[in-house]
Tab-separated table of C-alpha atoms in Angstrom:
chain	number	residue	atom	x	y	z
A	80	MET	CA	15.139	42.998	-16.457
A	81	ALA	CA	15.276	41.105	-19.485
A	82	LYS	CA	11.691	39.900	-20.265
A	83	GLN	CA	8.575	40.934	-18.837
A	84	GLU	CA	5.112	39.213	-19.232
A	85	LYS	CA	2.535	41.962	-18.775
A	86	MET	CA	-0.801	42.442	-17.563
A	87	GLY	CA	-3.936	42.912	-19.788
A	88	LEU	CA	-3.694	39.463	-20.952
A	89	SER	CA	-6.621	38.004	-23.148
A	90	ARG	CA	-8.632	34.838	-22.179
A	91	ARG	CA	-6.429	32.715	-24.452
A	92	SER	CA	-3.269	34.072	-23.322
A	93	PHE	CA	-4.040	33.991	-19.832
A	94	LEU	CA	-5.094	30.124	-19.972
A	95	GLN	CA	-1.673	29.688	-21.677
A	96	LYS	CA	0.178	31.200	-19.115
A	97	THR	CA	-1.502	29.638	-16.139
A	98	GLY	CA	-1.059	26.331	-17.881
A	99	ILE	CA	-5.135	25.918	-17.784
A	100	THR	CA	-6.523	24.699	-21.028
A	101	ALA	CA	-9.988	25.339	-22.323
A	102	ALA	CA	-12.830	23.875	-20.330
A	103	GLY	CA	-13.946	21.633	-23.410
A	104	SER	CA	-10.567	19.863	-23.316
A	105	MET	CA	-10.741	18.842	-19.538
A	106	MET	CA	-10.519	15.071	-18.871
A	107	ILE	CA	-12.174	12.944	-16.413
A	108	SER	CA	-9.800	12.427	-13.487
A	109	PRO	CA	-8.325	9.034	-13.290
A	110	ALA	CA	-7.440	9.645	-9.841
A	111	PHE	CA	-11.118	9.387	-8.671
A	112	SER	CA	-12.385	7.188	-11.504
A	113	ASN	CA	-14.025	4.932	-8.583
A	114	ILE	CA	-15.878	7.730	-6.917
A	115	LEU	CA	-17.218	8.954	-10.649
A	116	ASN	CA	-18.106	5.750	-11.805
A	117	ASP	CA	-21.748	6.560	-12.275
A	118	LEU	CA	-22.293	9.662	-13.511
A	119	SER	CA	-26.091	9.269	-14.077
A	120	ARG	CA	-26.763	10.635	-10.380
A	121	LYS	CA	-25.870	12.570	-7.697
A	122	LYS	CA	-23.145	11.594	-5.279
A	123	ARG	CA	-24.389	11.051	-1.714
A	124	VAL	CA	-22.273	12.903	0.741
A	125	ALA	CA	-22.160	12.921	4.536
A	126	LEU	CA	-20.135	15.494	6.838
A	127	VAL	CA	-18.728	14.721	10.165
A	128	GLY	CA	-17.446	17.726	12.084
A	129	THR	CA	-19.779	20.911	11.780
A	130	GLY	CA	-17.187	23.623	12.728
A	131	ILE	CA	-16.610	26.640	10.692
A	132	ARG	CA	-14.288	24.766	8.155
A	133	GLY	CA	-16.985	22.107	7.856
A	134	ILE	CA	-19.981	24.133	7.483
A	135	SER	CA	-18.388	26.735	5.214
A	136	PHE	CA	-16.156	25.014	2.581
A	137	PHE	CA	-17.300	21.228	2.801
A	138	GLY	CA	-20.777	22.571	3.542
A	139	LYS	CA	-22.508	25.708	2.233
A	140	TYR	CA	-19.712	26.255	-0.705
A	141	LEU	CA	-20.222	22.531	-1.745
A	142	GLN	CA	-24.064	22.977	-1.492
A	143	ASP	CA	-24.014	26.296	-3.496
A	144	GLU	CA	-21.771	25.515	-5.979
A	145	TYR	CA	-22.028	21.658	-6.714
A	146	ALA	CA	-25.673	20.631	-5.795
A	147	ASP	CA	-26.150	19.566	-9.378
A	148	VAL	CA	-23.740	16.511	-8.737
A	149	VAL	CA	-23.976	16.009	-5.123
A	150	GLU	CA	-26.783	15.682	-2.299
A	151	PHE	CA	-26.275	15.774	1.542
A	152	VAL	CA	-27.492	12.717	3.344
A	153	GLY	CA	-26.374	13.431	6.716
A	154	LEU	CA	-24.263	15.682	9.209
A	155	CYS	CA	-22.737	14.509	12.310
A	156	ASP	CA	-21.194	16.301	15.121
A	157	ILE	CA	-20.976	15.628	18.860
A	158	ASN	CA	-22.566	18.879	19.485
A	159	PRO	CA	-26.698	19.175	18.905
A	160	GLY	CA	-26.628	22.761	18.867
A	161	ARG	CA	-23.808	23.103	16.312
A	162	LEU	CA	-25.559	20.545	14.099
A	163	LYS	CA	-28.911	22.437	14.013
A	164	TYR	CA	-26.987	25.497	12.834
A	165	ALA	CA	-24.947	23.690	10.199
A	166	LYS	CA	-28.109	22.552	8.605
A	167	GLU	CA	-29.639	26.017	8.600
A	168	HIS	CA	-26.408	27.534	7.352
A	169	ILE	CA	-25.605	25.285	4.521
A	170	GLY	CA	-29.048	25.306	3.363
A	171	VAL	CA	-29.658	21.522	3.205
A	172	ASP	CA	-32.494	19.227	4.688
A	173	CYS	CA	-30.898	15.966	5.706
A	174	ALA	CA	-30.737	13.744	8.817
A	175	LEU	CA	-28.871	15.045	11.642
A	176	TYR	CA	-26.645	12.418	13.995
A	177	THR	CA	-24.538	12.899	17.092
A	178	ASN	CA	-23.489	9.516	16.626
A	179	PHE	CA	-21.214	8.649	13.749
A	180	ASP	CA	-21.724	4.798	13.789
A	181	GLU	CA	-25.615	5.251	13.551
A	182	MET	CA	-25.121	7.541	10.609
A	183	LEU	CA	-22.964	4.970	8.589
A	184	GLU	CA	-25.558	2.166	9.569
A	185	LYS	CA	-28.571	4.213	8.535
A	186	GLU	CA	-27.319	6.431	5.209
A	187	GLU	CA	-26.150	5.154	2.150
A	188	ILE	CA	-22.965	7.471	1.563
A	189	ASP	CA	-20.531	7.745	-1.522
A	190	ILE	CA	-18.487	10.377	-0.022
A	191	LEU	CA	-17.831	10.973	3.613
A	192	MET	CA	-15.990	14.270	4.426
A	193	VAL	CA	-14.077	14.599	7.629
A	194	THR	CA	-13.775	18.119	9.016
A	195	THR	CA	-13.321	16.981	13.007
A	196	VAL	CA	-10.541	17.955	15.383
A	197	ASP	CA	-7.532	16.745	14.010
A	198	SER	CA	-6.548	14.005	16.410
A	199	THR	CA	-9.776	12.388	15.792
A	200	HIS	CA	-9.416	12.181	11.743
A	201	ASP	CA	-8.360	8.736	11.918
A	202	GLU	CA	-11.303	7.363	13.683
A	203	PHE	CA	-13.573	8.479	10.823
A	204	ILE	CA	-11.302	7.628	8.108
A	205	VAL	CA	-10.801	4.288	9.024
A	206	LYS	CA	-14.471	3.519	9.777
A	207	GLY	CA	-15.383	5.106	6.465
A	208	LEU	CA	-12.801	3.019	4.661
A	209	ASN	CA	-13.443	-0.036	6.423
A	210	LYS	CA	-16.963	0.075	5.071
A	211	ASN	CA	-15.970	0.788	1.414
A	212	ILE	CA	-16.985	4.391	1.388
A	213	ASN	CA	-14.836	7.159	-0.097
A	214	VAL	CA	-13.532	9.456	2.181
A	215	VAL	CA	-12.308	13.306	1.625
A	216	THR	CA	-10.386	14.451	4.599
A	217	GLU	CA	-9.102	18.028	5.663
A	218	LYS	CA	-5.579	18.036	6.335
A	219	PRO	CA	-3.694	16.887	8.362
A	220	MET	CA	-4.526	13.442	7.636
A	221	THR	CA	-3.680	12.498	11.219
A	222	THR	CA	-1.436	13.467	14.192
A	223	ASP	CA	0.488	10.371	15.077
A	224	GLU	CA	2.697	7.783	13.574
A	225	GLU	CA	0.554	4.994	14.949
A	226	LYS	CA	-2.702	6.620	13.381
A	227	CYS	CA	-1.106	7.200	10.163
A	228	GLN	CA	-0.412	3.362	9.997
A	229	HIS	CA	-3.723	2.484	11.052
A	230	ILE	CA	-5.060	5.036	8.002
A	231	ILE	CA	-2.702	3.130	5.592
A	232	ASP	CA	-3.730	-0.156	6.717
A	233	ALA	CA	-7.378	0.640	6.006
A	234	GLN	CA	-6.853	1.844	2.643
A	235	ARG	CA	-4.714	-1.331	1.558
A	236	ASN	CA	-7.809	-3.334	2.609
A	237	SER	CA	-10.695	-0.996	1.428
A	238	LYS	CA	-12.356	-0.793	-2.390
A	239	ALA	CA	-12.672	2.998	-1.471
A	240	LYS	CA	-10.170	5.846	-1.607
A	241	LEU	CA	-9.021	8.301	0.858
A	242	ILE	CA	-8.688	11.648	-0.971
A	243	MET	CA	-6.560	14.536	0.950
A	244	ALA	CA	-8.079	17.920	0.596
A	245	PHE	CA	-4.779	19.717	-0.192
A	246	ASN	CA	-6.012	22.653	-2.048
A	247	TYR	CA	-2.775	24.784	-1.950
A	248	ARG	CA	-1.183	22.514	-4.452
A	249	TYR	CA	-4.217	23.127	-6.955
A	250	GLY	CA	-3.307	27.024	-6.329
A	251	LYS	CA	-2.609	28.840	-9.643
A	252	LEU	CA	0.620	30.518	-8.305
A	253	PHE	CA	1.720	27.241	-7.145
A	254	THR	CA	1.071	25.352	-10.095
A	255	LYS	CA	2.954	28.114	-12.202
A	256	LEU	CA	5.936	27.442	-9.997
A	257	LYS	CA	5.783	23.674	-10.575
A	258	GLU	CA	5.434	24.240	-14.241
A	259	ILE	CA	8.831	26.507	-13.995
A	260	ILE	CA	10.551	23.913	-11.685
A	261	GLU	CA	9.700	21.173	-14.168
A	262	ALA	CA	10.778	22.932	-17.371
A	263	ARG	CA	14.253	23.110	-15.775
A	264	ASP	CA	14.369	27.016	-16.422
A	265	ILE	CA	16.796	26.631	-13.285
A	266	GLY	CA	18.054	23.646	-14.107
A	267	GLU	CA	18.205	20.471	-11.577
A	268	LEU	CA	16.361	21.594	-8.340
A	269	VAL	CA	18.768	20.940	-5.342
A	270	SER	CA	17.280	23.069	-2.234
A	271	ILE	CA	14.164	24.943	-1.227
A	272	ASP	CA	14.028	27.803	1.109
A	273	LEU	CA	10.419	28.349	2.613
A	274	ASN	CA	9.427	31.084	5.184
A	275	TRP	CA	5.816	31.228	6.207
A	276	TYR	CA	4.457	34.188	8.120
A	277	LEU	CA	1.200	34.188	10.268
A	278	ASN	CA	0.491	37.841	11.720
A	279	THR	CA	-0.895	38.560	14.999
A	280	PHE	CA	-4.470	38.234	13.908
A	281	HIS	CA	-4.346	34.482	11.876
A	282	GLY	CA	-1.617	33.096	13.863
A	283	ALA	CA	-2.998	34.250	17.235
A	284	SER	CA	-6.192	32.458	16.474
A	285	TYR	CA	-4.691	29.050	16.555
A	286	PHE	CA	-3.708	29.632	20.229
A	287	ARG	CA	-7.351	30.616	21.068
A	288	ARG	CA	-8.655	27.450	19.950
A	289	TRP	CA	-8.223	23.599	20.434
A	290	HIS	CA	-5.318	23.995	17.924
A	291	GLY	CA	-2.985	25.086	20.759
A	292	ILE	CA	-3.215	21.872	22.603
A	293	THR	CA	-0.772	18.993	21.022
A	294	ALA	CA	-3.100	16.280	22.171
A	295	LYS	CA	-5.751	17.637	19.475
A	296	SER	CA	-3.894	19.232	16.754
A	297	GLY	CA	-0.343	17.556	16.975
A	298	THR	CA	0.948	21.216	17.070
A	299	LEU	CA	0.867	23.540	14.079
A	300	LEU	CA	3.860	21.557	12.460
A	301	LEU	CA	0.530	19.089	11.738
A	302	HIS	CA	-2.173	21.332	11.536
A	303	LYS	CA	-0.795	24.347	9.499
A	304	SER	CA	2.484	23.133	8.149
A	305	ALA	CA	1.029	20.084	6.696
A	306	HIS	CA	-0.327	22.211	3.733
A	307	HIS	CA	3.422	23.519	3.212
A	308	PHE	CA	4.910	20.043	3.831
A	309	ASP	CA	2.953	18.907	0.853
A	310	LEU	CA	3.610	21.921	-1.427
A	311	LEU	CA	7.299	21.112	-0.910
A	312	ASN	CA	6.798	17.108	-1.373
A	313	TRP	CA	4.769	18.002	-4.695
A	314	PHE	CA	7.228	20.610	-6.023
A	315	ILE	CA	10.219	18.109	-5.480
A	316	GLY	CA	8.620	15.213	-6.776
A	317	SER	CA	10.567	12.830	-4.495
A	318	ASP	CA	9.778	11.560	-0.670
A	319	PRO	CA	11.270	13.068	2.552
A	320	ILE	CA	13.860	10.775	4.084
A	321	GLU	CA	15.135	12.529	7.361
A	322	VAL	CA	13.993	15.458	9.336
A	323	MET	CA	15.908	17.726	11.684
A	324	ALA	CA	14.025	20.629	13.721
A	325	TYR	CA	13.965	22.932	16.461
A	326	GLY	CA	11.012	24.550	18.163
A	327	ASP	CA	9.557	26.302	21.291
A	328	LEU	CA	6.692	28.002	23.008
A	329	GLU	CA	7.963	31.557	23.770
A	330	LYS	CA	5.233	34.162	23.050
A	331	TYR	CA	1.741	32.653	23.660
A	332	GLY	CA	0.366	30.339	26.536
A	333	LYS	CA	2.203	30.814	29.883
A	334	ASN	CA	4.598	33.590	28.388
A	335	ASN	CA	2.428	36.373	29.818
A	336	THR	CA	2.113	38.477	33.167
A	337	PHE	CA	-1.746	38.426	33.050
A	338	ARG	CA	-4.535	36.131	31.398
A	339	GLY	CA	-8.365	35.610	31.615
A	340	GLU	CA	-10.936	32.925	31.030
A	341	ASN	CA	-11.647	34.137	27.766
A	342	CYS	CA	-12.008	37.417	25.751
A	343	ARG	CA	-15.694	37.901	26.681
A	344	SER	CA	-15.051	37.967	30.391
A	345	CYS	CA	-11.539	39.404	30.257
A	346	SER	CA	-10.732	42.009	32.717
A	347	PHE	CA	-7.422	43.008	30.623
A	348	LYS	CA	-9.292	43.667	27.299
A	349	ASP	CA	-8.272	47.645	27.394
A	350	GLU	CA	-4.415	46.559	27.630
A	351	CYS	CA	-4.336	42.990	25.801
A	352	LYS	CA	-3.255	43.619	22.208
A	353	PHE	CA	-4.643	40.207	21.289
A	354	TYR	CA	-8.230	40.869	22.742
A	355	TRP	CA	-10.613	39.839	19.994
A	356	ASP	CA	-14.602	40.404	20.272
A	357	ILE	CA	-16.540	37.389	18.959
A	358	THR	CA	-19.615	39.218	19.532
A	359	LYS	CA	-18.903	41.054	16.651
A	360	ASN	CA	-19.117	38.091	14.352
A	361	ASP	CA	-22.739	36.537	14.149
A	362	SER	CA	-22.052	33.384	12.518
A	363	TYR	CA	-19.577	32.718	15.414
A	364	MET	CA	-21.689	33.720	17.874
A	365	LYS	CA	-24.457	31.324	16.505
A	366	LEU	CA	-22.192	28.456	15.894
A	367	TYR	CA	-20.041	28.652	18.899
A	368	VAL	CA	-21.060	30.955	21.585
A	369	GLU	CA	-24.847	29.670	21.727
A	370	ASN	CA	-23.806	26.059	21.965
A	371	GLU	CA	-20.955	26.018	24.566
A	372	ALA	CA	-23.115	24.184	27.017
A	373	TYR	CA	-23.475	21.092	24.876
A	374	ASP	CA	-19.513	20.479	24.929
A	375	GLY	CA	-17.789	23.238	26.865
A	376	TYR	CA	-15.956	24.557	23.619
A	377	ILE	CA	-14.847	27.917	23.918
A	378	ARG	CA	-14.147	29.475	20.643
A	379	ASP	CA	-12.627	32.936	22.104
A	380	ASN	CA	-10.120	31.119	24.617
A	381	CYS	CA	-7.400	33.398	26.153
A	382	VAL	CA	-4.162	33.077	24.137
A	383	TRP	CA	-2.210	33.119	27.281
A	384	ARG	CA	-4.011	30.280	29.120
A	385	GLU	CA	-1.518	27.928	30.733
A	386	GLU	CA	-2.823	24.811	28.993
A	387	ILE	CA	-1.342	25.779	25.646
A	388	ASP	CA	1.518	23.194	24.601
A	389	VAL	CA	2.356	23.786	21.110
A	390	PHE	CA	5.446	25.615	19.533
A	391	ASP	CA	4.984	28.983	18.423
A	392	LYS	CA	8.248	29.098	16.507
A	393	HIS	CA	9.334	26.325	14.247
A	394	SER	CA	12.563	25.814	11.965
A	395	VAL	CA	12.687	22.503	9.886
A	396	GLN	CA	15.546	20.872	7.972
A	397	ILE	CA	14.322	18.111	5.349
A	398	LYS	CA	16.420	15.979	3.124
A	399	TYR	CA	14.914	14.005	-0.026
A	400	ALA	CA	15.582	10.855	-1.400
A	401	ASN	CA	16.919	12.553	-4.447
A	402	ASN	CA	19.069	14.667	-2.301
A	403	VAL	CA	16.883	17.993	-2.440
A	404	ILE	CA	17.215	19.821	0.937
A	405	VAL	CA	14.640	21.998	2.253
A	406	ASN	CA	14.931	24.717	4.931
A	407	TYR	CA	11.604	25.950	6.190
A	408	SER	CA	10.384	28.255	8.968
A	409	LEU	CA	6.789	29.191	10.510
A	410	THR	CA	6.131	32.228	12.353
A	411	THR	CA	3.019	32.589	14.390
A	412	TYR	CA	2.915	36.355	15.633
A	413	SER	CA	4.433	38.126	12.388
A	414	PRO	CA	3.183	41.961	11.912
A	415	PHE	CA	2.201	40.750	8.358
A	416	GLU	CA	0.849	37.517	6.665
A	417	GLY	CA	2.472	35.962	3.887
A	418	PHE	CA	5.523	33.859	2.512
A	419	ARG	CA	8.943	33.635	0.973
A	420	PHE	CA	9.948	31.005	-1.383
A	421	GLY	CA	13.410	30.545	-2.818
A	422	PHE	CA	14.024	27.582	-5.363
A	423	ASN	CA	17.688	26.841	-5.904
A	424	GLY	CA	18.723	24.896	-9.125
A	425	LYS	CA	22.247	23.802	-10.699
A	426	GLU	CA	21.641	26.703	-13.070
A	427	GLY	CA	19.754	29.391	-11.190
A	428	ARG	CA	17.165	30.254	-8.685
A	429	LEU	CA	13.582	31.077	-8.884
A	430	GLU	CA	11.942	33.277	-6.182
A	431	THR	CA	8.332	34.406	-5.291
A	432	GLN	CA	6.839	36.194	-2.243
A	433	GLU	CA	3.421	37.240	-0.938
A	434	GLY	CA	2.566	39.780	1.761
A	435	ILE	CA	5.672	41.601	2.336
A	436	PRO	CA	4.729	45.012	3.172
A	437	TRP	CA	7.605	46.770	1.560
A	438	ARG	CA	7.590	44.794	-1.599
A	439	ASP	CA	3.947	45.654	-2.431
A	440	SER	CA	2.823	49.011	-3.469
A	441	GLU	CA	-0.772	48.769	-1.855
A	442	ALA	CA	-1.329	48.514	1.947
A	443	ILE	CA	-2.995	45.199	3.178
A	444	ASP	CA	-5.318	45.329	6.340
A	445	GLN	CA	-3.725	42.447	8.062
A	446	SER	CA	-6.987	41.547	9.802
A	447	LYS	CA	-8.564	40.677	6.600
A	448	VAL	CA	-5.982	38.736	4.767
A	449	HIS	CA	-6.857	35.194	6.231
A	450	GLU	CA	-10.433	36.197	5.598
A	451	LYS	CA	-9.707	36.695	1.994
A	452	GLU	CA	-7.632	33.312	1.760
A	453	MET	CA	-10.700	31.510	2.714
A	454	ASP	CA	-13.381	33.676	0.623
A	455	GLN	CA	-15.063	31.470	-1.762
A	456	SER	CA	-16.864	34.352	-3.619
A	457	SER	CA	-15.629	34.612	-7.694
A	458	HIS	CA	-16.210	37.894	-7.765
A	459	THR	CA	-13.695	39.170	-4.938
A	460	GLU	CA	-11.623	41.973	-6.058
A	461	ALA	CA	-7.763	41.306	-5.468
A	462	GLU	CA	-5.567	44.149	-3.774
A	463	LEU	CA	-2.643	43.589	-6.081
A	464	GLN	CA	-2.404	43.184	-9.910
A	465	TYR	CA	-0.196	40.365	-9.897
A	466	HIS	CA	2.079	37.880	-8.161
A	467	GLU	CA	5.806	38.697	-8.733
A	468	ILE	CA	7.812	35.591	-10.060
A	469	VAL	CA	11.477	35.975	-10.779
A	470	TYR	CA	13.943	33.372	-12.315
A	471	GLN	CA	17.461	33.565	-13.066
A	472	ARG	CA	19.891	31.304	-14.757
A	473	ASN	CA	23.598	31.830	-13.836
A	474	PHE	CA	25.303	34.352	-15.951
A	475	GLU	CA	22.459	35.698	-17.465
A	476	LYS	CA	20.000	38.550	-16.580
A	477	PRO	CA	17.003	37.613	-14.305
A	478	ASN	CA	13.173	37.032	-15.728
A	479	ARG	CA	10.403	38.657	-14.181
A	480	ILE	CA	6.847	37.254	-14.458
A	481	GLU	CA	3.698	39.131	-13.789
A	482	TYR	CA	1.343	36.600	-12.950
A	483	PRO	CA	-2.246	37.147	-12.763
A	484	TYR	CA	-3.310	37.612	-9.001
A	485	VAL	CA	-5.619	35.319	-7.272
A	486	ARG	CA	-5.535	35.273	-3.443
A	487	SER	CA	-9.185	34.238	-2.460
A	488	GLY	CA	-10.406	30.426	-2.390
A	489	HIS	CA	-6.520	29.400	-1.558
A	490	TRP	CA	-5.008	30.962	-4.910
A	491	GLY	CA	-8.143	29.733	-6.750
A	492	GLY	CA	-7.367	26.118	-5.836
A	493	ASP	CA	-10.454	25.386	-3.872
A	494	LYS	CA	-12.585	25.486	-7.108
A	495	LEU	CA	-10.048	23.614	-9.084
A	496	MET	CA	-9.801	20.654	-6.358
A	497	PHE	CA	-13.421	20.493	-6.016
A	498	ASP	CA	-13.894	20.557	-9.478
A	499	GLU	CA	-11.545	17.344	-9.678
A	500	ILE	CA	-13.113	15.444	-6.624
A	501	PHE	CA	-16.914	16.314	-7.415
A	502	ARG	CA	-16.856	16.560	-11.064
A	503	GLY	CA	-14.074	14.354	-12.028
A	504	GLU	CA	-12.378	17.204	-14.330
A	505	VAL	CA	-8.626	17.710	-14.157
A	506	ILE	CA	-6.958	20.536	-15.986
A	507	ASP	CA	-3.670	18.639	-16.742
A	508	PRO	CA	-2.641	15.158	-15.480
A	509	LYS	CA	0.989	15.863	-15.706
A	510	PHE	CA	0.579	18.281	-12.577
A	511	HIS	CA	-0.515	15.280	-10.183
A	512	HIS	CA	-2.854	17.621	-8.121
A	513	ALA	CA	-4.967	14.839	-6.630
A	514	ALA	CA	-3.644	13.756	-3.263
A	515	ASP	CA	-3.967	10.241	-1.756
A	516	VAL	CA	-3.239	8.553	1.262
A	517	ARG	CA	0.552	8.524	0.669
A	518	ASP	CA	0.806	12.106	0.050
A	519	GLY	CA	-1.202	12.749	3.161
A	520	SER	CA	1.165	10.470	5.191
A	521	LEU	CA	4.252	11.919	3.736
A	522	ALA	CA	2.955	15.653	4.896
A	523	VAL	CA	2.136	14.484	8.293
A	524	LEU	CA	5.260	12.461	8.441
A	525	ILE	CA	7.311	15.321	8.206
A	526	GLY	CA	5.481	17.057	10.839
A	527	ILE	CA	5.748	14.065	13.288
A	528	ALA	CA	9.152	13.654	12.688
A	529	ALA	CA	9.960	17.317	13.164
A	530	ARG	CA	7.933	17.271	16.744
A	531	LYS	CA	9.902	14.293	17.530
A	532	SER	CA	12.922	15.761	16.722
A	533	ILE	CA	12.402	18.987	18.457
A	534	HIS	CA	11.320	16.779	21.884
A	535	GLU	CA	14.228	14.215	21.573
A	536	LYS	CA	16.995	16.599	20.122
A	537	ARG	CA	17.965	14.410	17.287
A	538	LEU	CA	17.600	13.756	13.370
A	539	VAL	CA	14.609	11.631	12.774
A	540	LYS	CA	14.491	9.190	9.695
A	541	ILE	CA	10.948	8.976	8.123
A	542	ALA	CA	11.418	5.275	7.626
A	543	GLU	CA	11.180	5.006	11.460
A	544	LEU	CA	7.638	5.997	11.788
A	545	THR	CA	5.585	3.861	9.695
A	546	GLU	CA	6.166	0.960	7.153
A	547	LEU	CA	5.899	3.461	4.388
A	548	MET	CA	9.297	3.384	2.574
A	549	PRO	CA	10.449	6.778	0.610
A	550	ARG	CA	10.980	6.790	-2.977
A	551	LYS	CA	13.071	8.882	-5.023
A	552	ASN	CA	10.601	9.622	-7.777
A	553	LYS	CA	7.225	9.660	-5.931
A	554	TRP	CA	5.413	9.118	-9.242
A	555	GLU	CA	7.153	6.120	-10.228
């Protein structure tokens, strides 16, 4: 290989290579200026949706790391048992509500965080914006085009802002890829190949939960792929204009000869390779199992239950306003967890991969891969020394970058995103990390168009779905 970037970097050279400048030169984020207009006091935050994502990332992590700039004034959920556990787990002393409207009336809120079931995001986003409360929402922004339009309308009429929690685009590896693309090291970008693999631990978990029901999740083309579609939109810097997709349910759900009520009570524990023992997870037992009586939600449902109606295999083609074409696939029962990215330019190709077993020198425990991605511990040890990035210009030798490995906290993106949202600190504005209602809309509109394409067996244009008209350059 012609060029090698080795490990053992000094802090200064690491920051230069990652595109991250010294903390002292950070800017206050212009994207969130209205949220941070008064730095003399803590921002009053409220959380609706106390599932594991809500109480861990938007709850405990926020309380542990940002208590100097935020204070919790309310937690809300339809399940009073989960609410009580959430308050204890997060470590806050604030009011608890099972009625969202009551919380909005009683509490003075600066930032509302939405981590409910995907199909209900729009209700809380719209109500928050209508009261001029800034809203931070988990992906996907919503699950169909009508709800998407309602959110667009609410944002237009609000003095507050909707912020999408697209932490992948803050990930250090992905920022490095964007830097290479924008430097035109492979010339003008013309197409992207993205294959994303969920293993039989992480992938199966979606089919145990409400995510396996289209009416709640919008399918994994919304719940999971919204992350990937946003990354693609962000890399390309243009808006999608049309989508053609294929998908089916061939592995999970009714595609098995036996099924049980849930894993705990199942008589097929010994023969089912997807058996999962929730009793070994103390947090899940306290958060979910002990509170089933309130709303009937079962966290360890059977992956073979017949009500499952989402796709478990997905292939999507996307065309952009600037004529870039994407080939995307999502697999939900791979033996390993990871991805392959290939960026094709007029002058060369850029590639990276993660989790492909025969490419990595060290074996990875597949049951722990997703856990490490979600881990917020700064002291987490990485299994590998580096991410391998290779780009090659036509008629030249390949360039291989050994980029410092970060896996926990979504490739290091969680902290950088929270730093920008809650502290106003932005590393480099040219990367456009902050995501708003337009970003959230375009990510879900690809998924909605793909779902419609599969059902209706046709190409779907993004302009069919909402009043949002695609732009050739999204930052114009």
